[in-house]
Backbone as CSV, one residue per row, in Angstrom:
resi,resn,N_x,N_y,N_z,CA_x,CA_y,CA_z,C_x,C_y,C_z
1,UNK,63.470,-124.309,23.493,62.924,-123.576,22.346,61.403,-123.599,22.404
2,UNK,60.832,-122.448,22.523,59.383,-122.175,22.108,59.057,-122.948,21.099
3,UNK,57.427,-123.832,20.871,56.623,-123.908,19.987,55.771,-122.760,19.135
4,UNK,56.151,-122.517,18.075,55.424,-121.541,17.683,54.055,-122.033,17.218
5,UNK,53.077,-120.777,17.636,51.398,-121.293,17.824,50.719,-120.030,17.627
6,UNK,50.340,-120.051,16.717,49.643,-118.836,16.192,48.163,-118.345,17.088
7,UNK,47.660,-119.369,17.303,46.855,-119.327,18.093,47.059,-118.473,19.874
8,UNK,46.009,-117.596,20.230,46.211,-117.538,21.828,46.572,-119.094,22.607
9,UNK,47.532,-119.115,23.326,47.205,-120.554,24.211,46.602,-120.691,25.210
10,UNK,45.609,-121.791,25.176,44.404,-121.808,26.296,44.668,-121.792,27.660
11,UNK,44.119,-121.335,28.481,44.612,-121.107,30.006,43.332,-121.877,30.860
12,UNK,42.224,-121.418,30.048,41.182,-122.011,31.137,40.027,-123.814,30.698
13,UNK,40.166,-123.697,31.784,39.784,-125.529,31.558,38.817,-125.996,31.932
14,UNK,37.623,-126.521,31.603,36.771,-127.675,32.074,36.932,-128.666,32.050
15,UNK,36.058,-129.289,33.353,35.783,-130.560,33.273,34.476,-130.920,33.458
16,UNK,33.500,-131.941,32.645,32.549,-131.937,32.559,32.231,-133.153,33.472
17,UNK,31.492,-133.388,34.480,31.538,-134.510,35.793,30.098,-134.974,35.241
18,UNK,29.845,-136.044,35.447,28.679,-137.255,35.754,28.850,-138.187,36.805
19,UNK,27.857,-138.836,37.539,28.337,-140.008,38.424,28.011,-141.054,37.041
20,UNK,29.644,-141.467,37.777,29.840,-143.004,36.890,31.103,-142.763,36.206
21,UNK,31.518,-141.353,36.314,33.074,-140.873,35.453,34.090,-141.742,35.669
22,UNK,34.948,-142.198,34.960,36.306,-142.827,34.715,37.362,-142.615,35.396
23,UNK,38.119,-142.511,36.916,38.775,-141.886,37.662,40.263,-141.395,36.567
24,UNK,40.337,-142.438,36.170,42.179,-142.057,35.256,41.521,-141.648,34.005
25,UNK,40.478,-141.307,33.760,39.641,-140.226,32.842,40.044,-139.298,32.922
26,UNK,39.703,-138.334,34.253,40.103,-137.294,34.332,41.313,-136.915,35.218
27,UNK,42.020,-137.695,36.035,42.956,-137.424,36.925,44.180,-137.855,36.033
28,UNK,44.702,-138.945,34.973,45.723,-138.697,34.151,45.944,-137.893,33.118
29,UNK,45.023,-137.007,32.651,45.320,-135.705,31.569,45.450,-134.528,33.078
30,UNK,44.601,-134.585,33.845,44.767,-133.465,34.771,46.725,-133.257,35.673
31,UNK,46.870,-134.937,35.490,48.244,-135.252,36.122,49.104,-134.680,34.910
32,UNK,49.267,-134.564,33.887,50.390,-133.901,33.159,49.982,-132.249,33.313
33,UNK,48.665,-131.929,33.095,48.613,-130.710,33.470,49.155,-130.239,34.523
34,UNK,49.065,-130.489,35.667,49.379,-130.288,36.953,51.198,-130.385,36.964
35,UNK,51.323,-131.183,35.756,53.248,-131.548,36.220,53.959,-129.984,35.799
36,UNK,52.966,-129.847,34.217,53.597,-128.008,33.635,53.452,-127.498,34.200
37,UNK,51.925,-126.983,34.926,52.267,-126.019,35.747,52.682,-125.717,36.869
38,UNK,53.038,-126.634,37.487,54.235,-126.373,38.740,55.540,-126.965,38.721
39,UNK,55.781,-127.477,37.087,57.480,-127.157,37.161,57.847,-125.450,36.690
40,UNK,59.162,-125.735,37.307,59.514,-124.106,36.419,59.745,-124.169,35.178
41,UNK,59.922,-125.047,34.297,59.597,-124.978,33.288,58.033,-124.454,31.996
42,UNK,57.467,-124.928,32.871,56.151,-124.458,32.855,55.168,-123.438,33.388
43,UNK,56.122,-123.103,34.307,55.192,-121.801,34.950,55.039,-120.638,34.421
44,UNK,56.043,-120.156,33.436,55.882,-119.319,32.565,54.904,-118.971,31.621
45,UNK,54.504,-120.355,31.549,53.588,-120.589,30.108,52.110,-120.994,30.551
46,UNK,52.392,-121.545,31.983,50.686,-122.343,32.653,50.188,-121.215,33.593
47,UNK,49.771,-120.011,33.030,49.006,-119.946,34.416,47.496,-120.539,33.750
48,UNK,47.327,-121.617,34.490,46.065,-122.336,34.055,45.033,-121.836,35.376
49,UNK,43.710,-122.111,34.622,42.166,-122.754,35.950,41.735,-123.667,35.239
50,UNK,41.332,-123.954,36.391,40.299,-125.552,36.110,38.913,-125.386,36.793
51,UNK,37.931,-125.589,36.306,36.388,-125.226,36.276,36.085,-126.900,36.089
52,UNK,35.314,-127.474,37.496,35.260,-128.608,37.755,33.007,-128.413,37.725
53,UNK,32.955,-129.242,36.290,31.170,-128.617,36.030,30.185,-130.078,36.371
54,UNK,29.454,-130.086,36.740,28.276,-130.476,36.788,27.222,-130.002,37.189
55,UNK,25.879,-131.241,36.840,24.737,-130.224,36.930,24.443,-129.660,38.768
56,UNK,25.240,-129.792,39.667,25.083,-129.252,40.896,26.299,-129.083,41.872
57,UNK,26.596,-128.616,42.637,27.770,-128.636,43.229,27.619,-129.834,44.571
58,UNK,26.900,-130.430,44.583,27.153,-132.070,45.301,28.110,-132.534,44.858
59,UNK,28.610,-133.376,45.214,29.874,-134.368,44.923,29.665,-135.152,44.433
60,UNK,30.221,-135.293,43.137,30.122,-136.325,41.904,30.796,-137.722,42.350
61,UNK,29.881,-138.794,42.511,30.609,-140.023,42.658,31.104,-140.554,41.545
62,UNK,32.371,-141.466,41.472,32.949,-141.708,40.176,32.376,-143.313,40.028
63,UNK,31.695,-143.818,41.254,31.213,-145.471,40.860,29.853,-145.251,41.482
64,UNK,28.871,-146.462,41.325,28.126,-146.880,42.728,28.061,-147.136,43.998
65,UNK,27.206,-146.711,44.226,27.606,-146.261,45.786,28.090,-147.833,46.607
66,UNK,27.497,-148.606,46.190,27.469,-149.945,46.708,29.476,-150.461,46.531
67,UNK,29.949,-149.799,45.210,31.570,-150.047,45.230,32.388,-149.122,45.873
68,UNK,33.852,-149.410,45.650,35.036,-148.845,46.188,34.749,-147.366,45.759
69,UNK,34.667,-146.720,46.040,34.242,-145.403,45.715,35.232,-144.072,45.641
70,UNK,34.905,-142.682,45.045,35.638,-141.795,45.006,34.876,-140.473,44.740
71,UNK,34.364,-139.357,45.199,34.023,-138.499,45.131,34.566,-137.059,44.793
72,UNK,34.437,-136.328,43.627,34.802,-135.035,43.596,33.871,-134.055,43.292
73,UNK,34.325,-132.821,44.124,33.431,-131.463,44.587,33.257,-130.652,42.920
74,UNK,32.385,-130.262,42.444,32.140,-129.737,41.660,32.489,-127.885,42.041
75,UNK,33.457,-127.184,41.222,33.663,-125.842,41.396,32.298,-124.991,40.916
76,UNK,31.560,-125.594,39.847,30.478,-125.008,38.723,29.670,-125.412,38.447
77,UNK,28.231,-125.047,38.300,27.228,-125.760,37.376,27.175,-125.493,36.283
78,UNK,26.640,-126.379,35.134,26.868,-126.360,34.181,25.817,-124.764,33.690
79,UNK,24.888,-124.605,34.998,24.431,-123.058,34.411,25.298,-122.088,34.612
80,UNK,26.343,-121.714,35.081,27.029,-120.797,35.879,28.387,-121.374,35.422
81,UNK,28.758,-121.757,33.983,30.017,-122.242,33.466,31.004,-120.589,33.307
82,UNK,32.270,-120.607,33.861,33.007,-119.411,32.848,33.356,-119.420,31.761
83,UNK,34.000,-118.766,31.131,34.261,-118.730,29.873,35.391,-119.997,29.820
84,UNK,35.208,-120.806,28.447,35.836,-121.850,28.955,37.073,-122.155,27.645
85,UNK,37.922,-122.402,27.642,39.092,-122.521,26.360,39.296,-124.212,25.890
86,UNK,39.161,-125.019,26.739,38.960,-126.352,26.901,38.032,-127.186,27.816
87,UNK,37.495,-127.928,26.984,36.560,-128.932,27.742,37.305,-130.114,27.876
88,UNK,37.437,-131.071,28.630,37.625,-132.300,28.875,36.476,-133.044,28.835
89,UNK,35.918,-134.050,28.733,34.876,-135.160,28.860,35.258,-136.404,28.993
90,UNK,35.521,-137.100,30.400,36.231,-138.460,30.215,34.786,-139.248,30.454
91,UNK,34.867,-140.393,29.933,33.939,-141.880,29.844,34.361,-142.480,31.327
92,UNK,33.553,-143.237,31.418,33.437,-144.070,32.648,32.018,-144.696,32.332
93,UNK,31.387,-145.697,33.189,30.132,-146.759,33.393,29.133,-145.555,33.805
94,UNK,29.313,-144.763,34.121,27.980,-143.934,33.857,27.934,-143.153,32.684
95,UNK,28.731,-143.360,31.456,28.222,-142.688,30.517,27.324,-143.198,29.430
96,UNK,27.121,-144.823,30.035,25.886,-145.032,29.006,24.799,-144.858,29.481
97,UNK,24.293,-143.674,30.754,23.446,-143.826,31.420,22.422,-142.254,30.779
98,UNK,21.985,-142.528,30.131,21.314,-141.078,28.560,20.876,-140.478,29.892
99,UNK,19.708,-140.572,30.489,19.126,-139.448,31.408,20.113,-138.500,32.214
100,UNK,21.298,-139.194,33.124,22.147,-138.355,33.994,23.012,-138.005,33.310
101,UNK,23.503,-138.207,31.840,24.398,-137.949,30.861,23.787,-136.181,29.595
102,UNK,22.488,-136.649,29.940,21.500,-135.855,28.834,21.989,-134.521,29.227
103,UNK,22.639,-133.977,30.837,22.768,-132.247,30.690,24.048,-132.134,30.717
104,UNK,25.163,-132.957,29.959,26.788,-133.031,30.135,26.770,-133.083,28.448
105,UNK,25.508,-133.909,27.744,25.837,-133.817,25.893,24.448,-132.432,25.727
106,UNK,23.764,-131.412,26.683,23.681,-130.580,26.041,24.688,-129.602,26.359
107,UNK,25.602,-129.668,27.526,26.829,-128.627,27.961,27.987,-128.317,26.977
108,UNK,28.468,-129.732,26.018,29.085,-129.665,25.159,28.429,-129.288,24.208
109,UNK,27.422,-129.500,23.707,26.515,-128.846,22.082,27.067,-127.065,22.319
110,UNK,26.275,-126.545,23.627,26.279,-125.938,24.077,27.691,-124.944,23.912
111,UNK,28.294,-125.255,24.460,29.951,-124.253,24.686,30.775,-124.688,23.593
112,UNK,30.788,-125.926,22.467,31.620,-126.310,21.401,32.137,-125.373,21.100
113,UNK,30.981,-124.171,20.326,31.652,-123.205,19.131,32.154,-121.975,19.624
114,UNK,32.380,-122.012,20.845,33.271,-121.160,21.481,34.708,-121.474,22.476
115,UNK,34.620,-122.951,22.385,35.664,-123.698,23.020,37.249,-123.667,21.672
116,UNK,38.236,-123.415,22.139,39.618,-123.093,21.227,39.637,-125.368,21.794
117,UNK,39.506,-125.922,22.053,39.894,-127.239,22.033,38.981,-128.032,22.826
118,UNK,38.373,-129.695,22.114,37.309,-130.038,22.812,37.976,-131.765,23.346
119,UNK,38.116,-132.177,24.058,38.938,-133.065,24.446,38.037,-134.461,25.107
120,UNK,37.817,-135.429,24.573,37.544,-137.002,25.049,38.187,-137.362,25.351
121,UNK,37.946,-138.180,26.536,38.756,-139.884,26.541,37.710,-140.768,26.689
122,UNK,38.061,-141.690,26.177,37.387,-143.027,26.290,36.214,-142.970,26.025
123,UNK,35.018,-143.557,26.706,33.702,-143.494,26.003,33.251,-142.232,25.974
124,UNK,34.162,-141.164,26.906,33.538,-140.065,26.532,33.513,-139.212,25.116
125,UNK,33.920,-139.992,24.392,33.308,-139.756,22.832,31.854,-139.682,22.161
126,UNK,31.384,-140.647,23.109,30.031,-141.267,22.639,28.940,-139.751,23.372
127,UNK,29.454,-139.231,24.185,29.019,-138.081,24.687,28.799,-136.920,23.569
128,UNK,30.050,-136.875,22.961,30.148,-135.713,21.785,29.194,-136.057,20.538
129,UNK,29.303,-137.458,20.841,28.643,-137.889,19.876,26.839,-137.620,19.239
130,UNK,26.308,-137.680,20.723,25.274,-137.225,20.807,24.844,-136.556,20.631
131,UNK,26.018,-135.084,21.064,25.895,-133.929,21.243,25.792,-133.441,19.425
132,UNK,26.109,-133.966,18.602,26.181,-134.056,17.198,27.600,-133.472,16.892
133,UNK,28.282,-133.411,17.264,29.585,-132.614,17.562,30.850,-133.428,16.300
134,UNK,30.631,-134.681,16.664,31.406,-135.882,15.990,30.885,-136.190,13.924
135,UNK,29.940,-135.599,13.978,29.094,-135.528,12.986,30.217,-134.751,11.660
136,UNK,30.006,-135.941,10.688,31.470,-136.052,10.007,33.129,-135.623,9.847
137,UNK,33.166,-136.021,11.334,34.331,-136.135,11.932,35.482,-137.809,12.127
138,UNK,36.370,-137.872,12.414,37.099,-138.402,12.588,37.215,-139.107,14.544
139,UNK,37.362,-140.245,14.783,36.705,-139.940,16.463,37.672,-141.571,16.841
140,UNK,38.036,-141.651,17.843,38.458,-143.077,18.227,37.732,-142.892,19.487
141,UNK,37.431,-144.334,20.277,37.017,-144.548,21.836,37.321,-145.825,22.557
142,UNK,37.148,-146.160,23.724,37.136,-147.575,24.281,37.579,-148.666,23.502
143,UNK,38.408,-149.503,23.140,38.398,-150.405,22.389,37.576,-151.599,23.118
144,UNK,37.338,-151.571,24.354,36.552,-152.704,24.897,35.078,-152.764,24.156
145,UNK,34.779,-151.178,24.855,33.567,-150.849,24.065,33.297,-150.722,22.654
146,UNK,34.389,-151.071,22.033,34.093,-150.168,20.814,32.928,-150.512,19.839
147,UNK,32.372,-151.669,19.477,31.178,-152.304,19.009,30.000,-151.392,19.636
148,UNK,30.158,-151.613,20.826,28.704,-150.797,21.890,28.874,-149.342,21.565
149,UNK,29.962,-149.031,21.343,29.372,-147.407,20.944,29.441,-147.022,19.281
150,UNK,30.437,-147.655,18.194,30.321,-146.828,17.272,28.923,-147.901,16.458
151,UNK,28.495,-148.774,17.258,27.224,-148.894,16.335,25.847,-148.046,16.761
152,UNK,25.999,-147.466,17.668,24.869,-146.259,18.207,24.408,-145.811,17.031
153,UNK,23.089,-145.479,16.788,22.503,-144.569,15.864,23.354,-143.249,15.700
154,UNK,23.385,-142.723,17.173,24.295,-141.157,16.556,25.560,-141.619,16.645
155,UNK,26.019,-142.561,16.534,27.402,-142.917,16.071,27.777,-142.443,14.744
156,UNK,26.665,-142.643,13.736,26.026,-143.483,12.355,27.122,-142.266,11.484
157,UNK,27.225,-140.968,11.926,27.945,-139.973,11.251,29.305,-139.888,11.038
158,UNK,29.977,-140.752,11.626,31.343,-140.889,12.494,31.957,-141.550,11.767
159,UNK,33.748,-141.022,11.214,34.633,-142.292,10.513,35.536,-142.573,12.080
160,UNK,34.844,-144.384,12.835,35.773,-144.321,13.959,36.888,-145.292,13.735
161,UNK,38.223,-144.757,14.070,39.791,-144.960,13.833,39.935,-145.923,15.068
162,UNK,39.881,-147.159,14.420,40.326,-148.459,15.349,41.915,-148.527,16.381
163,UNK,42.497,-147.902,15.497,43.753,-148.455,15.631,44.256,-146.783,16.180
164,UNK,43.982,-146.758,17.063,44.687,-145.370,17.538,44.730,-144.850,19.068
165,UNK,45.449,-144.594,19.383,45.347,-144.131,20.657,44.731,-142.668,21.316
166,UNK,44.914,-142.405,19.639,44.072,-140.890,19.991,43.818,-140.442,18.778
167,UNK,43.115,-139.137,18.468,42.314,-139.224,16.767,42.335,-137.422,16.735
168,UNK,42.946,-136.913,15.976,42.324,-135.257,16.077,42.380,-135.027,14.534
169,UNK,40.914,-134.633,15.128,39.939,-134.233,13.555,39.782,-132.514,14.182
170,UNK,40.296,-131.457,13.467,40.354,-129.513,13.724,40.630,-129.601,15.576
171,UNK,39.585,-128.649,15.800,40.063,-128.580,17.383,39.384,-129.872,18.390
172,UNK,38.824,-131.152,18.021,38.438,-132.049,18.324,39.686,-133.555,18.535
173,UNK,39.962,-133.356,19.796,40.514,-134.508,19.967,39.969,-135.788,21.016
174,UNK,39.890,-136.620,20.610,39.408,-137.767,21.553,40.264,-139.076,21.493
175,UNK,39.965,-139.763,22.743,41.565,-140.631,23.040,40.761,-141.950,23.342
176,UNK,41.209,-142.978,23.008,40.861,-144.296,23.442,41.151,-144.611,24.888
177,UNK,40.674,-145.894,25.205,40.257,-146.318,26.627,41.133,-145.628,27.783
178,UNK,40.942,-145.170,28.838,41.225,-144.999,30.272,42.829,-144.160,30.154
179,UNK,43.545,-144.906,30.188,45.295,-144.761,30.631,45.546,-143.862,28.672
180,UNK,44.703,-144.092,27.820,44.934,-143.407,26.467,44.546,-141.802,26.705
181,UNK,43.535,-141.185,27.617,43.991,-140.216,28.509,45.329,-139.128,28.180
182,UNK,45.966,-140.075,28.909,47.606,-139.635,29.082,48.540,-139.077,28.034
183,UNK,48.079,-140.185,27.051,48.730,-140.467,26.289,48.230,-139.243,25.253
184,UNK,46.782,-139.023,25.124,46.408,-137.818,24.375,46.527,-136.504,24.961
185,UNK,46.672,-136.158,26.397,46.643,-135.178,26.949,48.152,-134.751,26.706
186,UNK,48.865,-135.493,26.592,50.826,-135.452,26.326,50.965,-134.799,24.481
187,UNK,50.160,-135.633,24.017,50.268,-135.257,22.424,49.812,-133.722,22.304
188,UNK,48.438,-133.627,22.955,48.026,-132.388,22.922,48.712,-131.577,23.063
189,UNK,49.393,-131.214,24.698,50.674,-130.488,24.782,51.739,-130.509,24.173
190,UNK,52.208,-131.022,23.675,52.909,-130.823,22.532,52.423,-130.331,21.015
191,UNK,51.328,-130.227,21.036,51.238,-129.537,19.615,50.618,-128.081,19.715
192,UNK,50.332,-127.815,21.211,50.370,-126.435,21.787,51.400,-125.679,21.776
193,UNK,52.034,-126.933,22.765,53.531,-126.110,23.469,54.784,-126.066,22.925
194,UNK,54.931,-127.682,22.022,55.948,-127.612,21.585,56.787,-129.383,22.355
195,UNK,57.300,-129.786,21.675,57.787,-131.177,22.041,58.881,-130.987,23.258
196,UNK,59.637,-130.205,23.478,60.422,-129.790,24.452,59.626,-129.826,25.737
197,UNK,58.878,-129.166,25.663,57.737,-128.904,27.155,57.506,-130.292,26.976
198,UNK,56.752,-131.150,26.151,56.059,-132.256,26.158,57.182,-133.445,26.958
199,UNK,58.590,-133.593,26.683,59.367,-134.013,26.751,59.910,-133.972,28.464
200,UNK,59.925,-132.678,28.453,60.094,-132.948,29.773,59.014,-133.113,30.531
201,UNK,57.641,-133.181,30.858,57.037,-133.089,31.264,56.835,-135.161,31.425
202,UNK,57.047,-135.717,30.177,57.353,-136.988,30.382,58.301,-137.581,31.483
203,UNK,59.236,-136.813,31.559,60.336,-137.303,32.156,60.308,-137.106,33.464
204,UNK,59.356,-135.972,33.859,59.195,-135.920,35.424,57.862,-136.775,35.488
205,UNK,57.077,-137.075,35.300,55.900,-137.818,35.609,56.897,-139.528,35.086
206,UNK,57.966,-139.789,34.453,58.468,-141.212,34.493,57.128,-141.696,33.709
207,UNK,56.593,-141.257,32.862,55.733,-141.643,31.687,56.316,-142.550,30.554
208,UNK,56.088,-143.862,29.874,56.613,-144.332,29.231,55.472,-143.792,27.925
209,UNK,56.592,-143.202,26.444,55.822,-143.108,25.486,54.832,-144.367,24.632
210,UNK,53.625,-144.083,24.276,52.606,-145.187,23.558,52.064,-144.803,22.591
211,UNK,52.922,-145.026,21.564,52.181,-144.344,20.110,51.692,-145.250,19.514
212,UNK,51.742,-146.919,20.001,51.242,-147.527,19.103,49.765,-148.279,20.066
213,UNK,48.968,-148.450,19.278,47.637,-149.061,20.119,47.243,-150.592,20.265
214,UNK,47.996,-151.038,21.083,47.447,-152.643,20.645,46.508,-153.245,21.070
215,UNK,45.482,-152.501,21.679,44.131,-152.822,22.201,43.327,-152.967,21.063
216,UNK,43.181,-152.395,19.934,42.334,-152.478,18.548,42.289,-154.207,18.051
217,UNK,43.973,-154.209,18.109,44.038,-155.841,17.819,43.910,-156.781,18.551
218,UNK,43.999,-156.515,20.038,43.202,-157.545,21.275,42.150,-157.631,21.177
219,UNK,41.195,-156.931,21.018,39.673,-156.769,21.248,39.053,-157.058,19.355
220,UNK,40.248,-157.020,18.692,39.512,-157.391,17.394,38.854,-156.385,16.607
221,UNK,39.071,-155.037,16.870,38.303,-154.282,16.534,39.105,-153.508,15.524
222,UNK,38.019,-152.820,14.077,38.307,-152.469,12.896,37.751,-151.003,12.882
223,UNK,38.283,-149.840,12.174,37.938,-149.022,11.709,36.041,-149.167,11.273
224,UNK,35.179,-148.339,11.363,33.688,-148.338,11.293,33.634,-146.977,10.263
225,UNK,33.155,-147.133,9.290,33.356,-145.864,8.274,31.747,-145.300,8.613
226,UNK,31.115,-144.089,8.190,30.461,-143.321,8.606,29.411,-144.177,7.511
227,UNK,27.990,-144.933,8.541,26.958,-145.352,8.010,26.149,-144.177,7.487
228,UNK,25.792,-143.089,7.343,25.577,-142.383,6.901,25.864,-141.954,5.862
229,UNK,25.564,-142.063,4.464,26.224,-141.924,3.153,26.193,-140.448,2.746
230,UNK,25.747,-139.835,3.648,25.854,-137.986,3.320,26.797,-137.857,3.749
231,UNK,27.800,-138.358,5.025,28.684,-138.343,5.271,30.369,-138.767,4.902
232,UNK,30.960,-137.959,3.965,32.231,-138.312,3.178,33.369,-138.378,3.995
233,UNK,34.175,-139.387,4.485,35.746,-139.594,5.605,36.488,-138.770,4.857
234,UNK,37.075,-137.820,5.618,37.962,-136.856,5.332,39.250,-137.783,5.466
């Protein structure tokens, strides 16, 4: 059975690259993508692209060069973006790095109000964040990190949701640490597609469901209400 979705459904995709990106950042939401559109179940419904952006088409390292390393080819610069229906932004150790980060939070300012869905994982929240995007919104991230980013100054606007694996405030969704990814990129599709697609799409990737977050309560970490008193939690 079809999900009914009033909306066009998005076909085309970014990904926004930095060195220092999160490998299961972007390769476990890209891995359920990849499962719809080449089952037959999904082919009907995915003809997807993927628009792989940074600021040059060099090869984005995902660590330091000095570690185990992993490199991916950029399709786009962020001047020469197509029209885009979804952004992705995953976190990794180079996203607290403001200078090589500074043309990935003006790319999102940038394409937001024409993007149908804007998608985090992990610290890549703190990206949107910047971008002012999060700005009395609803937002979860990293639970490791979570102290280091929602006390940021441009945090200061933000009601951030401790206890969650993933947080969607309108067309803004963002997912807690690394492998939470998955777990939001699965929810997403399903409130596109419809729980059927979502369902099976679990079952061929052998995905175990995680609706509950118990990293909030390992790491000790609490809901942060928006220091900003102009700012009212929806």
């Amino acid at each position: 059975m079809m999900h009914h979705h009033s909306k066009p459904r998005p076909t085309s995709f970014g990904l926004a690259l930095y060195p220092g990106f999160e490998v299961l950042d972007v390769f476990g939401p890209l891995e359920a993508l990849n499962t719809f559109s080449r089952c037959q179940f999904g082919s009907q419904y995915a003809n997807f692209s993927l628009s792989v952006l940074s600021t040059s088409l060099d090869p984005v390292s995902a660590m330091p060069a000095n570690c185990f390393n992993q490199k991916v080819v950029p399709t786009h610069t962020f001047a020469d973006a197509p029209r885009l229906d979804v952004l992705l932004v995953p976190g990794g150790l180079g996203s607290d790095h403001q200078e090589k980060t500074q043309p990935v939070v003006d790319f999102i300012r940038e394409q937001y109000p024409n993007l149908q869905y804007l998608i985090s994982v992990c610290t890549g929240a703190d990206l949107l964040a910047r971008a002012g995007i999060l700005d009395g919104k609803r937002a979860t991230t990293n639970k490791a990190a979570w102290k280091h980013i929602t006390q940021k100054p441009t945090s200061s606007k933000t009601y951030w949701v401790a206890n969650a694996r993933w947080v969607v405030d309108g067309n803004i969704w963002t997912t807690s640490g690394v492998s939470a990814g998955i777990d939001g990129m699965l929810a997403w599709i399903e409130s596109v597609w419809g729980k059927e697609i979502r369902d099976r799409i679990v079952i061929s990737m052998e995905y175990e469901d995680a609706r509950n977050d118990l990293f909030a309560a390992i790491n000790c970490d609490q809901d942060v209400p928006p220091k900003d008193k102009s700012m009212t939690s929806k």
